[in-house]
mmCIF file of C-alpha atoms in Angstrom:
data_model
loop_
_atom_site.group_PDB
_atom_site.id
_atom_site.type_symbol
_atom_site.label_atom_id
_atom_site.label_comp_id
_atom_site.label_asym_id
_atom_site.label_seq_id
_atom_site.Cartn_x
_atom_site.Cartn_y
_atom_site.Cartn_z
ATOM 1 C CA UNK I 1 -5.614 146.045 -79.270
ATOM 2 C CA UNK I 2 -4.418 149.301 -80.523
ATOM 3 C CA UNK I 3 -1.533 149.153 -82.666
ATOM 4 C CA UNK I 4 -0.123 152.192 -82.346
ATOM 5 C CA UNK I 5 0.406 152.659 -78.923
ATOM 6 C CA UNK I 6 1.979 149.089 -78.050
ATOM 7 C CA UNK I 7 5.279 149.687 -75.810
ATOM 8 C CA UNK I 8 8.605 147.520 -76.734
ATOM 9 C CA UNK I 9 7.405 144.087 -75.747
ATOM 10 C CA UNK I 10 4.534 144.470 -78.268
ATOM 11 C CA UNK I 11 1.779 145.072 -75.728
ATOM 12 C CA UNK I 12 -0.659 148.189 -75.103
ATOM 13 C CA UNK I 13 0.267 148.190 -71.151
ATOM 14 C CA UNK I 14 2.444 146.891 -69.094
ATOM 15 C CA UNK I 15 3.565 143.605 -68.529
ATOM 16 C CA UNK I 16 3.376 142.617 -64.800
ATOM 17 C CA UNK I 17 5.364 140.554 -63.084
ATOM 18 C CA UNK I 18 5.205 139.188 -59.562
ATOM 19 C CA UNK I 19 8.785 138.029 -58.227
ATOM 20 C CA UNK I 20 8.208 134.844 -55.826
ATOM 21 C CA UNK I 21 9.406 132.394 -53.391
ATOM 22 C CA UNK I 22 7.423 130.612 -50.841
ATOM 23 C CA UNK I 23 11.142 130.585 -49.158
ATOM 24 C CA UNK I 24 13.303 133.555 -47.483
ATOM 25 C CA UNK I 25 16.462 134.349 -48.118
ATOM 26 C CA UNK I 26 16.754 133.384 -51.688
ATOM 27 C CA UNK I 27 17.917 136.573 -53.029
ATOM 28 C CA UNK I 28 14.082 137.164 -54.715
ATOM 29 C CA UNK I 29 14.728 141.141 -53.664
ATOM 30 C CA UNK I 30 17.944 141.283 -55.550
ATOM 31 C CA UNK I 31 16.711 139.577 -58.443
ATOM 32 C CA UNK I 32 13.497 141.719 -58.769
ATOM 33 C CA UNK I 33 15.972 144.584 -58.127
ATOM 34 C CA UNK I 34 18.579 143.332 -60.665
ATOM 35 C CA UNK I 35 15.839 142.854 -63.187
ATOM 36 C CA UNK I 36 14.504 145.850 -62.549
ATOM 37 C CA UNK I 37 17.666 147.462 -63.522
ATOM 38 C CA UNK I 38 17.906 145.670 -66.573
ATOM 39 C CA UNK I 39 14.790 146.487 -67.932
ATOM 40 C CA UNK I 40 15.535 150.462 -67.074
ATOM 41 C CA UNK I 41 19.220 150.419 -68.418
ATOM 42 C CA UNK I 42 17.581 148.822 -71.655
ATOM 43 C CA UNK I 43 15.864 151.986 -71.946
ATOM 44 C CA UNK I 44 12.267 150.960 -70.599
ATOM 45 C CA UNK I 45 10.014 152.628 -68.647
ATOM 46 C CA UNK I 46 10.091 150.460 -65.015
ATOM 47 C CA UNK I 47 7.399 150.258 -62.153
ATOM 48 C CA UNK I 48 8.474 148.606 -58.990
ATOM 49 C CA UNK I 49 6.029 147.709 -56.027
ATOM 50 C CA UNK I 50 7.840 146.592 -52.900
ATOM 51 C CA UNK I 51 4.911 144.393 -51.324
ATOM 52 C CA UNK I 52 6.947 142.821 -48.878
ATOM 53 C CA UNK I 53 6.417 143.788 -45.363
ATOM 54 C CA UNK I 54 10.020 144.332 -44.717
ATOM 55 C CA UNK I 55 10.544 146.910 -46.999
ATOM 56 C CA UNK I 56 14.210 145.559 -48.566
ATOM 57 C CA UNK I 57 13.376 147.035 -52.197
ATOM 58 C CA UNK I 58 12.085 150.027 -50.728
ATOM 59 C CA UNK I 59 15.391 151.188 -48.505
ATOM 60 C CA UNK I 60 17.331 149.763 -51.555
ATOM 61 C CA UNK I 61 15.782 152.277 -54.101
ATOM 62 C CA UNK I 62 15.268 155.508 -52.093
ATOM 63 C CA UNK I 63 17.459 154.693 -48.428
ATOM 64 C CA UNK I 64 16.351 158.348 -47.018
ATOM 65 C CA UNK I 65 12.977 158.346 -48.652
ATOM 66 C CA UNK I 66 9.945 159.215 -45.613
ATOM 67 C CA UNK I 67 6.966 158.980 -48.202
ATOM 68 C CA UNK I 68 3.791 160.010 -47.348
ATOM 69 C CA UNK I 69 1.840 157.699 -49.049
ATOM 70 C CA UNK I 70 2.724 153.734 -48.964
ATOM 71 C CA UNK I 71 1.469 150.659 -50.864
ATOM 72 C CA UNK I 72 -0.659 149.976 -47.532
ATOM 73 C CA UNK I 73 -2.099 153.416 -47.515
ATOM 74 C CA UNK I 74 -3.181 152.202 -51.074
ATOM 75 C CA UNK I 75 -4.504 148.941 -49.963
ATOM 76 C CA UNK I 76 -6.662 150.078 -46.915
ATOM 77 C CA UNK I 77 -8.503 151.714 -49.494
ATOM 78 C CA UNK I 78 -11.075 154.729 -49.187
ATOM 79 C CA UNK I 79 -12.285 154.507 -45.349
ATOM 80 C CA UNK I 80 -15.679 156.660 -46.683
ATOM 81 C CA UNK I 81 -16.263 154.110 -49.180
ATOM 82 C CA UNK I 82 -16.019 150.945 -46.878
ATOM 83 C CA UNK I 83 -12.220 150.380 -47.459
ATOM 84 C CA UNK I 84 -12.671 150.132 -51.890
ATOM 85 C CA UNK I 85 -9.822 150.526 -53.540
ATOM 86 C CA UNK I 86 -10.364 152.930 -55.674
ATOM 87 C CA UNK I 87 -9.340 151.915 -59.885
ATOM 88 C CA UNK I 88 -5.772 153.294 -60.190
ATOM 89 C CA UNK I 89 -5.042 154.477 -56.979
ATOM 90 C CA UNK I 90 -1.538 153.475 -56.892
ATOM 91 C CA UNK I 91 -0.315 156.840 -58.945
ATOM 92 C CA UNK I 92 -1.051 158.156 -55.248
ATOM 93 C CA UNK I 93 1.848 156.731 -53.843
ATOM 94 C CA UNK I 94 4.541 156.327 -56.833
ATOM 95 C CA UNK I 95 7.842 157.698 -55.892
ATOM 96 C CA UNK I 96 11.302 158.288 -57.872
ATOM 97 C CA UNK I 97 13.854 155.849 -56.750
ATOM 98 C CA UNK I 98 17.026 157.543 -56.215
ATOM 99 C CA UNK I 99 19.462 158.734 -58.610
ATOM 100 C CA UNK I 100 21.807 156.192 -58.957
ATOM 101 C CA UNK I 101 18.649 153.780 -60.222
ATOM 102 C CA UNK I 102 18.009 155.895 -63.322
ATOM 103 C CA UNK I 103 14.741 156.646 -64.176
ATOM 104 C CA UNK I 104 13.037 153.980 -62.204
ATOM 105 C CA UNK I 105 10.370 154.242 -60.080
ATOM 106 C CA UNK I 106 8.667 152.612 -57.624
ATOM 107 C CA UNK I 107 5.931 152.252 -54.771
ATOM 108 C CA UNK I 108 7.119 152.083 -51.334
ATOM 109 C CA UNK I 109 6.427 149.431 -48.629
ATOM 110 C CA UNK I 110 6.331 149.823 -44.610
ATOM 111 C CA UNK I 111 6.114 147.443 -41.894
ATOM 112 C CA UNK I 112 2.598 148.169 -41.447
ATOM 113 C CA UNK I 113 1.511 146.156 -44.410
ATOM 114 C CA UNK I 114 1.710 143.180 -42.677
ATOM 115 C CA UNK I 115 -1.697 143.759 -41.333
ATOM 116 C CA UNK I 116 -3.295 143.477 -44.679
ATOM 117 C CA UNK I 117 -2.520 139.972 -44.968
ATOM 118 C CA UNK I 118 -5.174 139.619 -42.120
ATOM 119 C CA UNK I 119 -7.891 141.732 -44.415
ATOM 120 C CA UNK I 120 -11.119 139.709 -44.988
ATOM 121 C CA UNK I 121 -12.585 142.796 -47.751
ATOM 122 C CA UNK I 122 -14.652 140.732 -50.219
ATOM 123 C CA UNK I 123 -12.714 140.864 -53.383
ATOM 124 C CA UNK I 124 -9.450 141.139 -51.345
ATOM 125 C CA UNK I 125 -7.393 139.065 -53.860
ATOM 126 C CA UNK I 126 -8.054 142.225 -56.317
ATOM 127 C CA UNK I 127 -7.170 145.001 -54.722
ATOM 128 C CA UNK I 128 -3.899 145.029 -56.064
ATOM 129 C CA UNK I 129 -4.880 144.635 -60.084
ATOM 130 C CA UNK I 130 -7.990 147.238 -59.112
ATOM 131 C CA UNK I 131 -5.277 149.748 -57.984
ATOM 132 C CA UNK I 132 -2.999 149.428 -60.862
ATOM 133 C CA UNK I 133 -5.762 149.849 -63.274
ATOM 134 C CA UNK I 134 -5.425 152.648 -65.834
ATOM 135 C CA UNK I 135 -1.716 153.081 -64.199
ATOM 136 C CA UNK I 136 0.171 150.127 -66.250
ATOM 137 C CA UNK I 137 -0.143 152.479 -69.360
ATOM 138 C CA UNK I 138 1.974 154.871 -67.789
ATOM 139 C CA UNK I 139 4.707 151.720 -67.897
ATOM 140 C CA UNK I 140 6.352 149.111 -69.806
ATOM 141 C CA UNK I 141 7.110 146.068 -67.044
ATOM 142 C CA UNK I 142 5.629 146.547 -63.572
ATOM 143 C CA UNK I 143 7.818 144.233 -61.258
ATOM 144 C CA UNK I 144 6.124 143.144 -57.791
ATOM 145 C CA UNK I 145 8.546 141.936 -55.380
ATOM 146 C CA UNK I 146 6.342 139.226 -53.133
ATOM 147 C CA UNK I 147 6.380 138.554 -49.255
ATOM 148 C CA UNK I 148 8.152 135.426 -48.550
ATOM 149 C CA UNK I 149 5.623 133.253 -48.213
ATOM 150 C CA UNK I 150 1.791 132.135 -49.437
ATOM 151 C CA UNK I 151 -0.027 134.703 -47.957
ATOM 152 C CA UNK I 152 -2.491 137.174 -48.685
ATOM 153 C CA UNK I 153 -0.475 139.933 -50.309
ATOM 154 C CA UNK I 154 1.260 137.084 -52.607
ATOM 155 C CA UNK I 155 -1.864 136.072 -53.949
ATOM 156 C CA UNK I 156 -2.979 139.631 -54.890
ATOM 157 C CA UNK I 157 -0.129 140.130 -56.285
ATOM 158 C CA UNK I 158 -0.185 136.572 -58.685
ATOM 159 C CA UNK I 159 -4.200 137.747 -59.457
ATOM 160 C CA UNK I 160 -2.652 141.260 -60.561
ATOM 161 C CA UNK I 161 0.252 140.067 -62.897
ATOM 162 C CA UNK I 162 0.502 138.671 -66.568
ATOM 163 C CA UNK I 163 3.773 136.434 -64.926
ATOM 164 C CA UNK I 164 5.345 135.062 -62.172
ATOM 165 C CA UNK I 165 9.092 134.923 -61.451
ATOM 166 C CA UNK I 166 10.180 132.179 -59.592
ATOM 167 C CA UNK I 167 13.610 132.773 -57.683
ATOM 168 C CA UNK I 168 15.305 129.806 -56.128
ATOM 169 C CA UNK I 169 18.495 128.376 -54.423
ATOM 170 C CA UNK I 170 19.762 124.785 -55.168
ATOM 171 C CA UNK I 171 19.463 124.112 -51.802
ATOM 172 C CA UNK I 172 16.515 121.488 -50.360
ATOM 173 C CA UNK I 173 14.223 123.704 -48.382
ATOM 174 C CA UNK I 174 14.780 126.597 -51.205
ATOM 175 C CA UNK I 175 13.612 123.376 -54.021
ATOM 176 C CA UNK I 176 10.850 122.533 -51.482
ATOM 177 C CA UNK I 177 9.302 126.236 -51.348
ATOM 178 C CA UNK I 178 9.626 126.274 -54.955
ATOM 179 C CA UNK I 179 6.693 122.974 -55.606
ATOM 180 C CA UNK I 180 4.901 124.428 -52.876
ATOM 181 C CA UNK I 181 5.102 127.910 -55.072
ATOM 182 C CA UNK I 182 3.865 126.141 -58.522
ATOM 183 C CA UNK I 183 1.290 124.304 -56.526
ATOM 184 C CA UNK I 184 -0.024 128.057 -55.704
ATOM 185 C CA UNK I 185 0.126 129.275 -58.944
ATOM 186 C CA UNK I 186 -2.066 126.239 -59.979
ATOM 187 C CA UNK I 187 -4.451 127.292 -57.699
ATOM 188 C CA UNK I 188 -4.530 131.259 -58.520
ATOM 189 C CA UNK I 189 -4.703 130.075 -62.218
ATOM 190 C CA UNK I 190 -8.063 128.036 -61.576
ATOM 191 C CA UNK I 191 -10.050 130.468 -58.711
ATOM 192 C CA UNK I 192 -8.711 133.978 -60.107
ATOM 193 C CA UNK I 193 -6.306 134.354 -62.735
ATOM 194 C CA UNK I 194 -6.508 131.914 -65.264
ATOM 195 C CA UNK I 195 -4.278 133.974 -67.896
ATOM 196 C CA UNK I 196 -1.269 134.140 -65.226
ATOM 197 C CA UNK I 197 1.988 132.609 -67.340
ATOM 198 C CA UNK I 198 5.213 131.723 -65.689
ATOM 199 C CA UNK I 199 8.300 134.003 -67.031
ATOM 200 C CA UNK I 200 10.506 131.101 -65.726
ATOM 201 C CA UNK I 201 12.570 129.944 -62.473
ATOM 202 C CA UNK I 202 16.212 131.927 -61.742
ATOM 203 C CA UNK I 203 18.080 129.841 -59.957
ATOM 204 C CA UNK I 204 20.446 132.123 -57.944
ATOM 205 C CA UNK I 205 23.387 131.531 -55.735
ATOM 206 C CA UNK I 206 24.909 128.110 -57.398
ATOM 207 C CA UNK I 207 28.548 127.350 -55.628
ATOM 208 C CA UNK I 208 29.769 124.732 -57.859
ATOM 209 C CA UNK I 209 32.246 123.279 -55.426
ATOM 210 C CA UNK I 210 29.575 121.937 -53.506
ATOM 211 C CA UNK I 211 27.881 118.957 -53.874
ATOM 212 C CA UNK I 212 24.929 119.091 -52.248
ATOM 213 C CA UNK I 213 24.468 122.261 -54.339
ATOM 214 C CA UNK I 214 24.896 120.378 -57.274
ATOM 215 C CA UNK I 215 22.882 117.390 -56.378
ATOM 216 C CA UNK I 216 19.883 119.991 -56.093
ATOM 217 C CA UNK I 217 20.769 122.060 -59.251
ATOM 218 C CA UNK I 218 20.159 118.216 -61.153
ATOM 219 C CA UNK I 219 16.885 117.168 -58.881
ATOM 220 C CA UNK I 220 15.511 120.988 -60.161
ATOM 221 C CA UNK I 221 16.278 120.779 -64.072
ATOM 222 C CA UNK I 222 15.105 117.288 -63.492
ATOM 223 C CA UNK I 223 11.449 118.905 -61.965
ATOM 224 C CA UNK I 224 10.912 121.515 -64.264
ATOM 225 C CA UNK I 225 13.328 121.268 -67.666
ATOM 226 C CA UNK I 226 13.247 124.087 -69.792
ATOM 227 C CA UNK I 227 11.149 126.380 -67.021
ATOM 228 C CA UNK I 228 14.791 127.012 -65.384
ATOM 229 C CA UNK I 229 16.187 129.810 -67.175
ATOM 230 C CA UNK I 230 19.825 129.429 -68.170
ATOM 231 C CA UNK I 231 22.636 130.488 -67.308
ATOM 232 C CA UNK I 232 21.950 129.845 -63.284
ATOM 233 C CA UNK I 233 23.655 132.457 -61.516
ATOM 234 C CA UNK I 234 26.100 131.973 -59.027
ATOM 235 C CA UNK I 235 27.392 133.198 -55.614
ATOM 236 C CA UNK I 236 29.757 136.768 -56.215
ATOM 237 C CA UNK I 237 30.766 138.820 -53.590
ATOM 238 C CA UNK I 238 29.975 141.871 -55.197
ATOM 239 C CA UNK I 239 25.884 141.005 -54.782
ATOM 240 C CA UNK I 240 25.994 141.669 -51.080
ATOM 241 C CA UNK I 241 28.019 144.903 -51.331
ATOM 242 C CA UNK I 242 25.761 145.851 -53.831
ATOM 243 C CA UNK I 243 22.691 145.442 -51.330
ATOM 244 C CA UNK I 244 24.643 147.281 -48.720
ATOM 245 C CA UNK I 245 25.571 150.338 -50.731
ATOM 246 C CA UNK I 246 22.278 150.525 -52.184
ATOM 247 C CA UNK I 247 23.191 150.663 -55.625
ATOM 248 C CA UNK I 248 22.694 148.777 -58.873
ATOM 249 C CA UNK I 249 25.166 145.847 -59.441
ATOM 250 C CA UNK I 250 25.672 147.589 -62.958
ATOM 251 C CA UNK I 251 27.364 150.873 -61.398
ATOM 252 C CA UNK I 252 29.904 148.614 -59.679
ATOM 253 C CA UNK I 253 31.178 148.105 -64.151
ATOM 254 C CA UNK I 254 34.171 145.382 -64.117
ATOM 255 C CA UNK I 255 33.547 144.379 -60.748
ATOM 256 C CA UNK I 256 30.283 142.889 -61.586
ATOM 257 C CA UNK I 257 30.533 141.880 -65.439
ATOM 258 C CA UNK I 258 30.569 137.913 -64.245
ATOM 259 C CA UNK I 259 26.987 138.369 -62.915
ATOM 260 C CA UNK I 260 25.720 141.814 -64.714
ATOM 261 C CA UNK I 261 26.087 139.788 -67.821
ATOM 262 C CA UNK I 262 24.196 136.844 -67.569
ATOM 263 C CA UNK I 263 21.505 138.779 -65.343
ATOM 264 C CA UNK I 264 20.953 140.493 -69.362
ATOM 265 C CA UNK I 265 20.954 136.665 -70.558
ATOM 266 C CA UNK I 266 17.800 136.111 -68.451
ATOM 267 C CA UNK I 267 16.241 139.308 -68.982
ATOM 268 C CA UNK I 268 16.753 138.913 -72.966
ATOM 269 C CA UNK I 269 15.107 135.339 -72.312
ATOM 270 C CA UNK I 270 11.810 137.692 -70.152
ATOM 271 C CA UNK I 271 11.637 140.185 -72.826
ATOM 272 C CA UNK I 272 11.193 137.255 -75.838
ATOM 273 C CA UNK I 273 8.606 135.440 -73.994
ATOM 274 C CA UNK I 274 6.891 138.798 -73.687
ATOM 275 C CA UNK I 275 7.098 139.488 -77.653
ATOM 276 C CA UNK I 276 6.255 135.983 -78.104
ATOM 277 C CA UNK I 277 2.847 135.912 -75.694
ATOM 278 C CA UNK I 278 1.986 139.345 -77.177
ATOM 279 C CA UNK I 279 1.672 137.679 -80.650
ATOM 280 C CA UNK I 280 -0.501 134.759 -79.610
#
C-alpha cells in the first residue's frame, strides 16, 4: 500500500459500505443518508449509490434531477460487448447532489433497475465492484444504499463493499430480517467476498414507552452484543420532515441536536473501525 496517498481512514481508496435490511421500512435510506451526511460535514469526500429500485436516496439528494445516465444504464453494461461492464464505468453516471447536501455526490437510481435483479450475466454478482473499479480513489467512503430485500442487486452490492451496515427496528419482523440478513452475509463471505466485515447494526426508531419495543431492543443485544452500535436511536419527529423537505437532518440545527448528535456517536464508532481494519 502506498503511504502517501492513504485518505483519512488510513486506506489508499475508499472504504465501501453497503447499507442493509432484508426488511422495509426500517429507516435504512435515512440512515445511509444521515451517514452520508456525516461523513461529508466531517470534511470527507462522499460517494453515494442509490441501488434501490425505488429511488428514495435519489429524489432525496437531487428532487428535480432528470439524469441521463442511471446506475442501471451502468449495470446493463456495453450492449457491443455482450452486456460487460466495463472497469470503472460508474464515473459515467455520477451526479452532484443538490446544494443543501454539500459536496456530496452520488449515482442515481430509477425504477427500471428492478429488472436487473432478473439478470443471469455470468459474473453478475460483480458487476457492481467491476464498475467502481479505479473510481473509489476518487473517494473516501462509498455508501450503497441496498434494495429491501435478498436479491440480486443486494448481493452485488455485499461482493462490492469492504462493510455492511445493518439497520434495524426493535420490532419482531424488523429482528427477524435482521438473522435472515447475517445469514446472507455468511454466505457472500464464503462464495464471493470473503474479506466483507460488518461496520455494526443501528438500531433506529426505539420508543421507550413501549414494551414490546423494549422486549426486542433486549432479545437483539442479547443476539449480537457488542455488534449493536450504541447509542440506539430513537423515534423524533424531525426525521420524517427531514425526508419530506429533502434536506439533511443537520440543516434543521437545534431542532435536530437529540438525533444529529448521536448519529456523529455512530459514525465516530464507523470511522475507528475503519482506522483500526486499515492497520491490521
Amino acid at each position: 500500500m502506498n503511504r502517501s496517498k492513504l485518505n483519512g481512514f488510513g486506506w489508499s481508496e475508499a472504504a465501501v459500505v453497503a447499507t442493509c435490511q432484508q426488511k422495509g421500512g426500517v429507516g435504512k435510506t435515512f440512515l445511509t443518508l444521515s451517514v452520508a451526511d456525516q461523513f461529508e460535514q466531517m470534511g470527507y469526500r462522499v460517494l453515494a449509490l442509490d441501488l434501490d429500485p425505488q429511488a428514495n436516496l435519489t429524489e432525496a439528494l437531487q428532487p428535480d434531477a432528470r439524469p441521463e445516465l442511471t446506475i442501471n444504464d451502468v449495470l446493463v453494461g456495453d450492449r457491443s460487448r455482450g452486456g460487460e461492464v466495463i472497469p470503472g464505468s460508474m464515473r459515467d453516471a455520477i451526479s452532484d447532489a443538490a446544494p443543501q447536501w454539500g459536496t456530496m455526490r452520488y449515482v442515481p437510481a430509477e425504477l427500471a433497475l428492478a429488472a436487473r435483479e432478473q439478470d443471469q450475466l455470468l459474473g453478475r454478482e460483480f458487476r457492481i465492484r467491476e464498475a467502481l473499479d479505479g473510481v473509489k480513489g476518487d473517494y473516501d467512503v462509498v455508501l450503497i444504499d441496498c434494495p429491501p430485500s435478498l436479491g440480486q442487486l443486494t448481493i452485488s452490492s455485499l461482493v462490492a463493499a469492504d462493510y455492511a451496515l445493518l439497520v434495524t427496528e426493535p420490532r419482531a419482523a424488523s429482528v427477524q430480517g435482521l438473522a435472515e440478513m447475517t445469514g446472507t452475509l455468511a454466505s457472500v463471505r464464503k462464495h464471493f467476498n470473503p474479506s466483507l466485515r460488518t461496520a455494526g447494526i443501528i438500531v433506529n426508531r426505539h420508543r421507550e414507552s413501549s414494551s414490546d419495543r423494549r422486549e426486542q431492543l433486549g432479545y437483539l443485544r442479547e443476539d449480537y452484543g457488542d455488534r449493536i452500535l450504541e447509542p440506539i436511536l430513537h423515534e423524533r419527529e424531525v426525521v420524517p420532515q427531514a425526508y419530506s423537505a429533502a434536506r439533511p437532518l443537520s440543516s434543521f440545527k437545534s431542532k435536530s441536536k437529540d438525533i444529529t448528535g448521536p448519529l456523529g456517536e455512530l459514525t465516530d464508532q464507523i470511522i475507528a473501525t475503519f482506522r483500526k481494519d486499515a492497520k491490521s
